[in-house]
Amino acid sequence: MAEIISVRFRSEGKQYYFDPQDLICQPGDDLIVETAGGLEYAQCVRGNFSLAETELISPLRPVIRYATSADLAVVEKNREKEKYAFQVCQEKILEHNLEMKLVSVECNFEGTKILFFFTSDGRVDFRGLVKSLAAVFHTRIELRQIGIRDEAKMLGGLGICGRPFCCNAFLREFQPVSIKMAKTQNLSLNPTKISGTCGRLMCCLKYEQEAYEDIMKDAPRIDSFVETPDGAGTIISVNTLREKVRVRLDDAPDSLKTYHNSEIRVVRSGKGKRPDGYVQPPKEELAKLRKEGESPEDQYRREQEALAAALDQFIAEHHEENEEIRSVTRRRGDRGKKAERTLEVNVEREKENQRHRSRHPRGSRFTQTNSVRQSSETVPQNPLSGAEDGKNTQNQEEVVRRRNNRRSYGKPSGSRPEKQMPKPQNKQPGEEKKSRANWHKRGHRRRSSGSGDSSGGTPPVNG
């Protein structure tokens, strides 16, 4: 067994094994490793682990050291150099009129080589392009032609499933994919539906191929002549995953019936002639092939009973914990509801007080009367104030002041009317008592009727 680590040079590249050289590496560590082309910057993907030497390609390259801040600065500088090299190469391709598409540019850690990746339909003579690039960068230039799948792996993107490309996310190597896989999985043979963004068959066709092959070993083929519980017939379609087939019976060719693979008996596999001298067995013997399956209602009832039993067992095991949680939740809910009600009452009172203040400004007769009454009344307790325990005296005084203002200005509908204090009146002897509602009209009536008091003057009006 050999102790190794797994590193990756690019985010979309595959993983490589290296000898850690007594270093303890963790996933995400920045490392400087030795390669065939010199020193390179890599990132650890999997820390120290053991692997059989037979599965390794000897000799393993060593890890030189952890990457320092200076090394990371060099890596960042190389990334900027790659962007500039990409623009220059694009211009040179147009100058030389080459039919090629530049995909990516990579610069090694030591800055001694620049690698250009491109795609093309055929062979390209890029010797003049290499000379032009070498004259600009004064370093070793290498151009490498890649396939369209490698282009998708480098650039990345989203597939028709809505997820990132498998080749860019986790797929290390490309597996051969054929149209036969689509036929085995009963997929549509429309190229637009089974092809990826790169234009080739989707790599995910390979994922379930082995499972389909195992199922197809025991599954009947289409156009096979079989015996069913209802008689003999021919298979029209096969559902591989559900292991069911649709059969056209000889006795009822206009109707199709569905059977499980275990309910049929294959007489002839695939296309061909019906066996000579074949005689259909009696219906009683064929009826023995039928297997009584569970109805959907019984299956649903059984699942519900199992779920209820599991829920009862869980509640029994965590009864005490659930009781404590419910009690705490209940207490918290009561406090929250009480606080909400208190807040709503306070808001409504504040709105009502503002309406009364706008209706009766300060300095009016009602405000002065309210101040006299407020000084003579006793301060009561307010259970709806912000301090429920009665310790916050300031809040209580504020609530009492608002309550007295309501008594002075008026109360909302449905409230019990307060006893009004008597108003001082300057009445003349023998004058009848006037109500408060007609108080301001007394002088007007006397002037209009021409009547006056014994002194012949107009009585004063308070206000």
Tab-separated table of C-alpha atoms in Angstrom:
chain	number	residue	atom	x	y	z
A	1	MET	CA	0.000	0.000	0.000
A	2	ALA	CA	1.257	3.454	-0.941
A	3	GLU	CA	0.267	6.753	0.657
A	4	ILE	CA	-0.816	9.230	-1.994
A	5	ILE	CA	-2.913	12.345	-2.544
A	6	SER	CA	-5.165	13.409	-5.420
A	7	VAL	CA	-4.695	16.833	-7.032
A	8	ARG	CA	-6.229	18.765	-9.902
A	9	PHE	CA	-4.516	21.383	-12.052
A	10	ARG	CA	-7.641	22.971	-13.519
A	11	SER	CA	-11.163	23.148	-12.208
A	12	GLU	CA	-12.422	21.098	-15.175
A	13	GLY	CA	-9.408	18.785	-15.381
A	14	LYS	CA	-9.195	15.223	-14.139
A	15	GLN	CA	-7.405	14.163	-10.953
A	16	TYR	CA	-3.843	12.926	-10.702
A	17	TYR	CA	-2.031	11.000	-7.981
A	18	PHE	CA	1.114	12.383	-6.365
A	19	ASP	CA	3.465	11.331	-3.592
A	20	PRO	CA	2.904	13.680	-0.590
A	21	GLN	CA	6.517	13.294	0.655
A	22	ASP	CA	5.566	13.175	4.376
A	23	LEU	CA	3.266	16.214	3.990
A	24	ILE	CA	-0.214	16.171	5.521
A	25	CYS	CA	-2.490	17.628	2.860
A	26	GLN	CA	-6.140	18.541	3.195
A	27	PRO	CA	-8.714	19.095	0.433
A	28	GLY	CA	-8.420	22.652	-0.846
A	29	ASP	CA	-4.714	23.100	-0.044
A	30	ASP	CA	-2.617	24.927	-2.649
A	31	LEU	CA	0.447	22.880	-3.620
A	32	ILE	CA	3.466	23.088	-5.896
A	33	VAL	CA	4.129	19.720	-7.553
A	34	GLU	CA	6.714	18.371	-9.956
A	35	THR	CA	5.556	17.294	-13.432
A	36	ALA	CA	7.226	16.210	-16.640
A	37	GLY	CA	7.114	19.827	-17.842
A	38	GLY	CA	8.513	21.338	-14.655
A	39	LEU	CA	6.910	22.812	-11.558
A	40	GLU	CA	3.160	23.362	-11.607
A	41	TYR	CA	0.529	24.783	-9.293
A	42	ALA	CA	-2.194	22.313	-8.235
A	43	GLN	CA	-5.014	22.107	-5.727
A	44	CYS	CA	-5.547	19.132	-3.438
A	45	VAL	CA	-8.836	17.309	-4.023
A	46	ARG	CA	-8.389	14.370	-1.638
A	47	GLY	CA	-6.050	14.253	1.316
A	48	ASN	CA	-3.635	11.501	2.316
A	49	PHE	CA	-5.019	8.018	1.672
A	50	SER	CA	-3.651	4.565	0.854
A	51	LEU	CA	-3.987	2.707	-2.426
A	52	ALA	CA	-2.623	-0.574	-3.735
A	53	GLU	CA	0.574	-0.190	-5.734
A	54	THR	CA	-0.875	-2.352	-8.504
A	55	GLU	CA	-3.421	0.381	-9.253
A	56	LEU	CA	-0.747	3.071	-9.571
A	57	ILE	CA	1.531	3.996	-12.424
A	58	SER	CA	5.046	4.107	-11.033
A	59	PRO	CA	6.971	6.164	-10.367
A	60	LEU	CA	4.774	8.806	-8.715
A	61	ARG	CA	5.738	12.468	-9.008
A	62	PRO	CA	6.432	14.177	-5.660
A	63	VAL	CA	4.808	17.192	-4.001
A	64	ILE	CA	7.455	19.918	-3.578
A	65	ARG	CA	5.848	22.239	-1.001
A	66	TYR	CA	2.805	24.174	0.022
A	67	ALA	CA	2.077	27.170	-2.183
A	68	THR	CA	3.131	30.486	-0.639
A	69	SER	CA	1.706	33.951	-1.159
A	70	ALA	CA	4.445	34.614	-3.729
A	71	ASP	CA	3.416	31.471	-5.635
A	72	LEU	CA	-0.211	32.561	-5.648
A	73	ALA	CA	0.846	35.964	-6.991
A	74	VAL	CA	2.689	34.212	-9.847
A	75	VAL	CA	-0.426	32.133	-10.597
A	76	GLU	CA	-2.561	35.274	-10.743
A	77	LYS	CA	-0.050	36.921	-13.064
A	78	ASN	CA	-0.154	33.893	-15.357
A	79	ARG	CA	-3.973	34.095	-15.504
A	80	GLU	CA	-3.729	37.688	-16.706
A	81	LYS	CA	-1.137	36.633	-19.246
A	82	GLU	CA	-3.487	33.930	-20.553
A	83	LYS	CA	-6.238	36.478	-21.203
A	84	TYR	CA	-3.862	38.698	-23.129
A	85	ALA	CA	-2.510	35.742	-25.109
A	86	PHE	CA	-6.048	34.721	-26.064
A	87	GLN	CA	-6.755	38.133	-27.599
A	88	VAL	CA	-3.447	38.207	-29.468
A	89	CYS	CA	-3.993	34.697	-30.856
A	90	GLN	CA	-7.457	35.632	-32.091
A	91	GLU	CA	-6.002	38.546	-34.035
A	92	LYS	CA	-3.242	36.399	-35.521
A	93	ILE	CA	-5.743	33.750	-36.638
A	94	LEU	CA	-7.671	36.398	-38.568
A	95	GLU	CA	-4.466	37.699	-40.119
A	96	HIS	CA	-3.473	34.248	-41.398
A	97	ASN	CA	-7.064	33.352	-42.488
A	98	LEU	CA	-7.011	30.024	-40.684
A	99	GLU	CA	-10.185	27.940	-40.287
A	100	MET	CA	-9.815	27.183	-36.612
A	101	LYS	CA	-11.617	28.112	-33.397
A	102	LEU	CA	-9.547	29.068	-30.385
A	103	VAL	CA	-10.944	27.485	-27.216
A	104	SER	CA	-8.555	28.104	-24.324
A	105	VAL	CA	-5.034	29.207	-23.387
A	106	GLU	CA	-2.858	27.823	-20.590
A	107	CYS	CA	0.422	29.179	-19.260
A	108	ASN	CA	2.637	26.952	-17.094
A	109	PHE	CA	3.711	27.999	-13.607
A	110	GLU	CA	7.279	28.858	-14.571
A	111	GLY	CA	6.149	30.889	-17.601
A	112	THR	CA	8.335	28.964	-20.056
A	113	LYS	CA	5.499	27.671	-22.274
A	114	ILE	CA	2.091	28.831	-23.524
A	115	LEU	CA	-0.354	26.184	-24.724
A	116	PHE	CA	-3.198	27.076	-27.128
A	117	PHE	CA	-6.190	24.725	-27.560
A	118	PHE	CA	-8.304	24.960	-30.720
A	119	THR	CA	-10.897	23.008	-32.676
A	120	SER	CA	-11.142	22.540	-36.426
A	121	ASP	CA	-12.997	20.345	-38.918
A	122	GLY	CA	-9.775	19.207	-40.578
A	123	ARG	CA	-6.032	19.605	-40.464
A	124	VAL	CA	-4.682	23.140	-40.155
A	125	ASP	CA	-1.253	24.409	-41.196
A	126	PHE	CA	-0.453	26.723	-38.286
A	127	ARG	CA	3.321	27.008	-38.694
A	128	GLY	CA	3.072	30.671	-39.611
A	129	LEU	CA	0.803	31.287	-36.623
A	130	VAL	CA	3.336	29.732	-34.269
A	131	LYS	CA	6.115	32.003	-35.562
A	132	SER	CA	3.932	35.101	-35.134
A	133	LEU	CA	3.024	34.160	-31.557
A	134	ALA	CA	6.644	33.364	-30.662
A	135	ALA	CA	7.704	36.805	-31.913
A	136	VAL	CA	5.184	38.419	-29.560
A	137	PHE	CA	5.683	36.384	-26.365
A	138	HIS	CA	9.326	35.249	-26.786
A	139	THR	CA	8.638	31.879	-25.229
A	140	ARG	CA	7.805	28.352	-26.274
A	141	ILE	CA	4.472	28.140	-28.149
A	142	GLU	CA	2.440	24.949	-28.495
A	143	LEU	CA	-0.866	24.540	-30.383
A	144	ARG	CA	-3.013	21.494	-29.672
A	145	GLN	CA	-6.128	20.450	-31.592
A	146	ILE	CA	-8.921	18.995	-29.441
A	147	GLY	CA	-12.346	17.474	-30.079
A	148	ILE	CA	-15.739	19.049	-29.655
A	149	ARG	CA	-16.321	17.116	-26.419
A	150	ASP	CA	-13.100	18.472	-24.943
A	151	GLU	CA	-14.272	21.958	-25.887
A	152	ALA	CA	-17.505	21.491	-23.945
A	153	LYS	CA	-15.513	20.158	-20.998
A	154	MET	CA	-13.251	23.229	-20.933
A	155	LEU	CA	-15.922	25.863	-21.468
A	156	GLY	CA	-18.685	24.271	-19.360
A	157	GLY	CA	-22.386	25.094	-19.493
A	158	LEU	CA	-25.844	23.708	-18.728
A	159	GLY	CA	-27.334	20.619	-20.316
A	160	ILE	CA	-30.939	19.944	-21.305
A	161	CYS	CA	-31.507	18.555	-17.786
A	162	GLY	CA	-30.712	21.980	-16.304
A	163	ARG	CA	-27.553	20.837	-14.514
A	164	PRO	CA	-23.886	21.589	-15.368
A	165	PHE	CA	-22.188	19.396	-17.921
A	166	CYS	CA	-21.148	16.034	-16.479
A	167	CYS	CA	-17.790	16.284	-18.239
A	168	ASN	CA	-17.139	19.672	-16.633
A	169	ALA	CA	-18.413	18.718	-13.165
A	170	PHE	CA	-17.245	15.220	-12.275
A	171	LEU	CA	-16.682	13.015	-15.338
A	172	ARG	CA	-12.970	12.188	-15.572
A	173	GLU	CA	-12.850	10.370	-18.899
A	174	PHE	CA	-15.179	10.130	-21.870
A	175	GLN	CA	-16.909	6.782	-22.337
A	176	PRO	CA	-17.905	5.521	-25.781
A	177	VAL	CA	-21.622	6.043	-26.432
A	178	SER	CA	-23.549	4.439	-29.318
A	179	ILE	CA	-27.033	4.662	-30.747
A	180	LYS	CA	-27.599	1.064	-29.625
A	181	MET	CA	-27.804	2.306	-26.027
A	182	ALA	CA	-30.725	4.556	-26.928
A	183	LYS	CA	-32.501	1.617	-28.596
A	184	THR	CA	-31.943	-0.612	-25.568
A	185	GLN	CA	-33.439	2.035	-23.261
A	186	ASN	CA	-36.455	2.569	-25.557
A	187	LEU	CA	-35.582	6.225	-26.117
A	188	SER	CA	-36.555	8.373	-29.045
A	189	LEU	CA	-34.049	8.121	-31.876
A	190	ASN	CA	-34.482	11.784	-32.708
A	191	PRO	CA	-30.918	13.201	-32.732
A	192	THR	CA	-31.995	16.488	-31.119
A	193	LYS	CA	-33.359	14.611	-28.073
A	194	ILE	CA	-30.477	12.246	-27.403
A	195	SER	CA	-27.630	14.615	-28.296
A	196	GLY	CA	-25.905	17.011	-25.920
A	197	THR	CA	-24.901	20.625	-26.402
A	198	CYS	CA	-21.650	19.511	-27.996
A	199	GLY	CA	-23.592	17.762	-30.779
A	200	ARG	CA	-22.569	14.238	-29.746
A	201	LEU	CA	-24.669	11.587	-28.009
A	202	MET	CA	-25.244	12.408	-24.345
A	203	CYS	CA	-22.764	10.856	-21.933
A	204	CYS	CA	-25.596	9.993	-19.506
A	205	LEU	CA	-26.777	7.231	-21.876
A	206	LYS	CA	-23.913	5.189	-20.487
A	207	TYR	CA	-24.981	5.506	-16.856
A	208	GLU	CA	-27.976	3.102	-16.925
A	209	GLN	CA	-26.864	0.899	-19.771
A	210	GLU	CA	-25.650	-1.943	-17.535
A	211	ALA	CA	-28.936	-1.991	-15.581
A	212	TYR	CA	-30.936	-2.194	-18.799
A	213	GLU	CA	-28.739	-4.990	-20.079
A	214	ASP	CA	-29.326	-7.037	-16.918
A	215	ILE	CA	-33.091	-6.548	-17.166
A	216	MET	CA	-33.168	-7.356	-20.876
A	217	LYS	CA	-31.622	-10.768	-20.254
A	218	ASP	CA	-34.920	-12.075	-18.830
A	219	ALA	CA	-37.309	-9.725	-20.657
A	220	PRO	CA	-39.157	-10.996	-23.746
A	221	ARG	CA	-38.586	-9.419	-27.134
A	222	ILE	CA	-41.059	-7.513	-29.254
A	223	ASP	CA	-43.088	-9.586	-31.792
A	224	SER	CA	-42.620	-12.709	-29.695
A	225	PHE	CA	-45.452	-15.254	-29.630
A	226	VAL	CA	-46.431	-15.919	-26.016
A	227	GLU	CA	-49.079	-17.582	-23.901
A	228	THR	CA	-50.984	-15.461	-21.392
A	229	PRO	CA	-53.684	-16.249	-18.779
A	230	ASP	CA	-56.284	-15.085	-21.340
A	231	GLY	CA	-54.893	-16.984	-24.320
A	232	ALA	CA	-52.075	-16.870	-26.873
A	233	GLY	CA	-50.971	-13.653	-28.546
A	234	THR	CA	-48.146	-11.476	-29.862
A	235	ILE	CA	-46.122	-8.919	-27.870
A	236	ILE	CA	-46.597	-5.395	-29.193
A	237	SER	CA	-44.475	-3.361	-26.731
A	238	VAL	CA	-42.194	-3.959	-23.757
A	239	ASN	CA	-41.823	-1.759	-20.653
A	240	THR	CA	-38.339	-2.663	-19.500
A	241	LEU	CA	-38.249	-0.931	-16.128
A	242	ARG	CA	-41.710	-2.041	-14.961
A	243	GLU	CA	-41.167	-5.516	-16.459
A	244	LYS	CA	-44.497	-5.479	-18.249
A	245	VAL	CA	-45.580	-6.222	-21.824
A	246	ARG	CA	-48.608	-5.416	-23.983
A	247	VAL	CA	-50.048	-8.347	-25.892
A	248	ARG	CA	-52.503	-8.561	-28.784
A	249	LEU	CA	-54.497	-11.732	-28.231
A	250	ASP	CA	-55.456	-13.974	-31.153
A	251	ASP	CA	-59.002	-14.328	-29.822
A	252	ALA	CA	-59.446	-10.517	-29.452
A	253	PRO	CA	-57.117	-8.763	-31.931
A	254	ASP	CA	-58.822	-5.391	-31.451
A	255	SER	CA	-57.897	-5.097	-27.750
A	256	LEU	CA	-54.504	-4.954	-26.060
A	257	LYS	CA	-53.844	-6.313	-22.588
A	258	THR	CA	-50.930	-5.732	-20.237
A	259	TYR	CA	-49.204	-8.540	-18.327
A	260	HIS	CA	-46.212	-8.902	-16.063
A	261	ASN	CA	-43.234	-10.789	-17.428
A	262	SER	CA	-43.846	-13.569	-14.914
A	263	GLU	CA	-47.408	-14.115	-16.235
A	264	ILE	CA	-46.429	-15.015	-19.788
A	265	ARG	CA	-44.799	-18.049	-21.374
A	266	VAL	CA	-42.666	-17.456	-24.479
A	267	VAL	CA	-43.388	-19.857	-27.318
A	268	ARG	CA	-41.408	-18.083	-30.022
A	269	SER	CA	-38.838	-15.348	-29.288
A	270	GLY	CA	-38.789	-12.453	-31.733
A	271	LYS	CA	-40.123	-12.407	-35.250
A	272	GLY	CA	-40.688	-15.618	-37.123
A	273	LYS	CA	-43.278	-18.205	-38.033
A	274	ARG	CA	-45.607	-19.755	-35.521
A	275	PRO	CA	-44.472	-23.220	-34.470
A	276	ASP	CA	-45.936	-25.959	-36.680
A	277	GLY	CA	-48.690	-27.937	-35.083
A	278	TYR	CA	-49.067	-25.555	-32.153
A	279	VAL	CA	-52.225	-26.100	-30.129
A	280	GLN	CA	-53.289	-23.595	-27.515
A	281	PRO	CA	-53.576	-25.150	-24.034
A	282	PRO	CA	-56.954	-25.106	-22.293
A	283	LYS	CA	-58.030	-21.895	-20.584
A	284	GLU	CA	-57.915	-23.604	-17.174
A	285	GLU	CA	-54.219	-24.347	-17.599
A	286	LEU	CA	-53.434	-20.862	-18.883
A	287	ALA	CA	-55.339	-19.299	-15.973
A	288	LYS	CA	-52.729	-20.750	-13.616
A	289	LEU	CA	-50.190	-18.276	-15.046
A	290	ARG	CA	-52.090	-15.367	-13.560
A	291	LYS	CA	-50.699	-14.004	-10.298
A	292	GLU	CA	-53.044	-12.254	-7.972
A	293	GLY	CA	-51.556	-8.851	-7.360
A	294	GLU	CA	-52.385	-6.398	-4.632
A	295	SER	CA	-55.017	-3.851	-5.612
A	296	PRO	CA	-54.133	-0.152	-5.447
A	297	GLU	CA	-56.614	0.351	-2.586
A	298	ASP	CA	-55.083	-2.440	-0.513
A	299	GLN	CA	-51.588	-1.173	-1.234
A	300	TYR	CA	-52.524	2.372	-0.160
A	301	ARG	CA	-54.199	1.068	3.017
A	302	ARG	CA	-51.152	-1.049	3.882
A	303	GLU	CA	-48.794	1.902	3.396
A	304	GLN	CA	-50.964	4.134	5.579
A	305	GLU	CA	-51.059	1.558	8.362
A	306	ALA	CA	-47.290	1.152	8.249
A	307	LEU	CA	-46.817	4.927	8.361
A	308	ALA	CA	-49.192	5.285	11.309
A	309	ALA	CA	-47.421	2.496	13.207
A	310	ALA	CA	-44.035	4.122	12.632
A	311	LEU	CA	-45.394	7.488	13.778
A	312	ASP	CA	-46.851	5.972	16.973
A	313	GLN	CA	-43.553	4.303	17.755
A	314	PHE	CA	-41.664	7.540	17.262
A	315	ILE	CA	-44.045	9.471	19.518
A	316	ALA	CA	-43.784	6.790	22.203
A	317	GLU	CA	-39.984	6.933	22.149
A	318	HIS	CA	-39.862	10.725	22.331
A	319	HIS	CA	-42.948	11.338	24.474
A	320	GLU	CA	-41.235	13.290	27.243
A	321	GLU	CA	-39.253	15.429	24.810
A	322	ASN	CA	-42.371	16.193	22.783
A	323	GLU	CA	-44.310	17.173	25.908
A	324	GLU	CA	-41.590	19.616	26.912
A	325	ILE	CA	-41.445	21.094	23.415
A	326	ARG	CA	-45.228	21.506	23.278
A	327	SER	CA	-45.343	23.189	26.683
A	328	VAL	CA	-42.601	25.632	25.727
A	329	THR	CA	-44.291	26.345	22.412
A	330	ARG	CA	-47.618	26.910	24.149
A	331	ARG	CA	-46.100	29.407	26.591
A	332	ARG	CA	-44.322	31.253	23.845
A	333	GLY	CA	-47.499	31.368	21.778
A	334	ASP	CA	-49.515	32.830	24.686
A	335	ARG	CA	-46.955	35.566	25.283
A	336	GLY	CA	-46.815	36.373	21.611
A	337	LYS	CA	-50.603	36.657	21.269
A	338	LYS	CA	-50.858	38.787	24.401
A	339	ALA	CA	-48.134	41.123	23.160
A	340	GLU	CA	-49.883	41.454	19.795
A	341	ARG	CA	-53.199	42.325	21.443
A	342	THR	CA	-51.501	44.901	23.700
A	343	LEU	CA	-49.774	46.480	20.724
A	344	GLU	CA	-53.015	46.694	18.745
A	345	VAL	CA	-54.839	48.361	21.665
A	346	ASN	CA	-52.058	50.899	22.155
A	347	VAL	CA	-51.996	51.758	18.458
A	348	GLU	CA	-55.753	52.281	18.343
A	349	ARG	CA	-55.611	54.506	21.404
A	350	GLU	CA	-52.822	56.603	19.945
A	351	LYS	CA	-54.785	57.111	16.731
A	352	GLU	CA	-57.871	58.135	18.678
A	353	ASN	CA	-55.871	60.600	20.778
A	354	GLN	CA	-54.404	62.168	17.647
A	355	ARG	CA	-57.871	62.662	16.200
A	356	HIS	CA	-59.040	64.360	19.408
A	357	ARG	CA	-55.962	66.593	19.565
A	358	SER	CA	-56.532	67.765	16.018
A	359	ARG	CA	-60.187	68.442	16.834
A	360	HIS	CA	-59.484	70.297	20.126
A	361	PRO	CA	-56.129	72.100	20.124
A	362	ARG	CA	-54.309	72.978	23.301
A	363	GLY	CA	-55.496	76.060	25.226
A	364	SER	CA	-59.188	75.455	24.475
A	365	ARG	CA	-61.901	75.236	27.074
A	366	PHE	CA	-61.952	71.388	26.968
A	367	THR	CA	-58.201	71.125	27.499
A	368	GLN	CA	-58.341	73.456	30.502
A	369	THR	CA	-61.220	71.522	32.011
A	370	ASN	CA	-59.337	68.273	31.430
A	371	SER	CA	-56.275	69.648	33.267
A	372	VAL	CA	-58.414	70.529	36.306
A	373	ARG	CA	-60.031	67.085	36.291
A	374	GLN	CA	-56.716	65.305	35.790
A	375	SER	CA	-55.238	67.009	38.874
A	376	SER	CA	-58.226	66.003	41.008
A	377	GLU	CA	-58.480	62.342	39.908
A	378	THR	CA	-56.555	59.433	41.348
A	379	VAL	CA	-54.116	57.582	39.068
A	380	PRO	CA	-55.543	54.098	38.390
A	381	GLN	CA	-53.684	50.936	37.380
A	382	ASN	CA	-53.617	50.097	33.681
A	383	PRO	CA	-53.360	46.342	32.947
A	384	LEU	CA	-52.771	46.936	29.209
A	385	SER	CA	-49.729	49.185	29.578
A	386	GLY	CA	-46.301	48.212	28.299
A	387	ALA	CA	-45.162	47.263	31.881
A	388	GLU	CA	-47.508	44.444	32.878
A	389	ASP	CA	-46.070	44.078	36.380
A	390	GLY	CA	-46.852	47.724	37.406
A	391	LYS	CA	-43.218	48.669	37.936
A	392	ASN	CA	-42.918	51.068	35.028
A	393	THR	CA	-44.489	54.210	36.542
A	394	GLN	CA	-43.720	56.401	33.561
A	395	ASN	CA	-45.739	54.216	31.170
A	396	GLN	CA	-48.659	54.159	33.616
A	397	GLU	CA	-48.742	57.946	33.847
A	398	GLU	CA	-48.715	58.187	30.046
A	399	VAL	CA	-51.649	55.766	29.741
A	400	VAL	CA	-53.599	57.669	32.465
A	401	ARG	CA	-53.027	60.936	30.617
A	402	ARG	CA	-54.383	59.410	27.402
A	403	ARG	CA	-57.398	57.967	29.239
A	404	ASN	CA	-58.242	61.382	30.774
A	405	ASN	CA	-57.967	62.996	27.361
A	406	ARG	CA	-60.509	60.502	26.029
A	407	ARG	CA	-62.871	61.289	28.868
A	408	SER	CA	-62.536	64.998	28.109
A	409	TYR	CA	-62.788	64.840	24.308
A	410	GLY	CA	-65.293	62.061	23.989
A	411	LYS	CA	-65.336	58.257	23.929
A	412	PRO	CA	-65.839	55.770	21.121
A	413	SER	CA	-69.297	54.403	20.450
A	414	GLY	CA	-70.589	51.876	22.947
A	415	SER	CA	-68.609	53.246	25.917
A	416	ARG	CA	-70.240	54.441	29.102
A	417	PRO	CA	-70.519	58.281	29.189
A	418	GLU	CA	-68.550	60.088	31.878
A	419	LYS	CA	-70.221	62.419	34.337
A	420	GLN	CA	-69.642	65.947	33.076
A	421	MET	CA	-68.507	68.659	35.499
A	422	PRO	CA	-70.932	71.586	35.881
A	423	LYS	CA	-70.091	74.652	33.846
A	424	PRO	CA	-70.043	78.081	35.488
A	425	GLN	CA	-72.984	80.145	34.346
A	426	ASN	CA	-73.688	83.912	34.788
A	427	LYS	CA	-77.444	83.789	35.077
A	428	GLN	CA	-79.703	86.671	36.016
A	429	PRO	CA	-82.272	86.221	38.752
A	430	GLY	CA	-85.403	84.563	37.477
A	431	GLU	CA	-83.733	83.246	34.261
A	432	GLU	CA	-84.505	79.647	33.448
A	433	LYS	CA	-81.739	77.082	33.318
A	434	LYS	CA	-80.226	76.533	29.915
A	435	SER	CA	-78.697	73.284	28.669
A	436	ARG	CA	-75.142	73.089	27.446
A	437	ALA	CA	-76.316	72.481	23.917
A	438	ASN	CA	-78.127	75.839	23.822
A	439	TRP	CA	-75.532	77.756	25.818
A	440	HIS	CA	-74.133	79.686	22.847
A	441	LYS	CA	-77.624	80.550	21.553
A	442	ARG	CA	-78.913	82.402	24.626
A	443	GLY	CA	-77.547	85.832	23.783
A	444	HIS	CA	-78.616	85.466	20.129
A	445	ARG	CA	-82.238	84.755	21.062
A	446	ARG	CA	-82.362	87.749	23.444
A	447	ARG	CA	-80.985	90.106	20.841
A	448	SER	CA	-83.298	88.815	18.159
A	449	SER	CA	-86.410	88.932	20.359
A	450	GLY	CA	-85.575	92.359	21.785
A	451	SER	CA	-85.882	91.154	25.372
A	452	GLY	CA	-83.191	91.946	27.956
A	453	ASP	CA	-82.441	91.582	31.572
A	454	SER	CA	-83.285	94.003	34.336
A	455	SER	CA	-80.106	95.950	33.701
A	456	GLY	CA	-80.895	96.265	29.988
A	457	GLY	CA	-77.588	94.698	28.897
A	458	THR	CA	-76.658	91.472	27.119
A	459	PRO	CA	-75.590	88.710	29.509
A	460	PRO	CA	-71.982	87.654	29.118
A	461	VAL	CA	-71.157	84.408	27.345
A	462	ASN	CA	-68.451	82.199	28.801
A	463	GLY	CA	-65.897	80.635	26.619
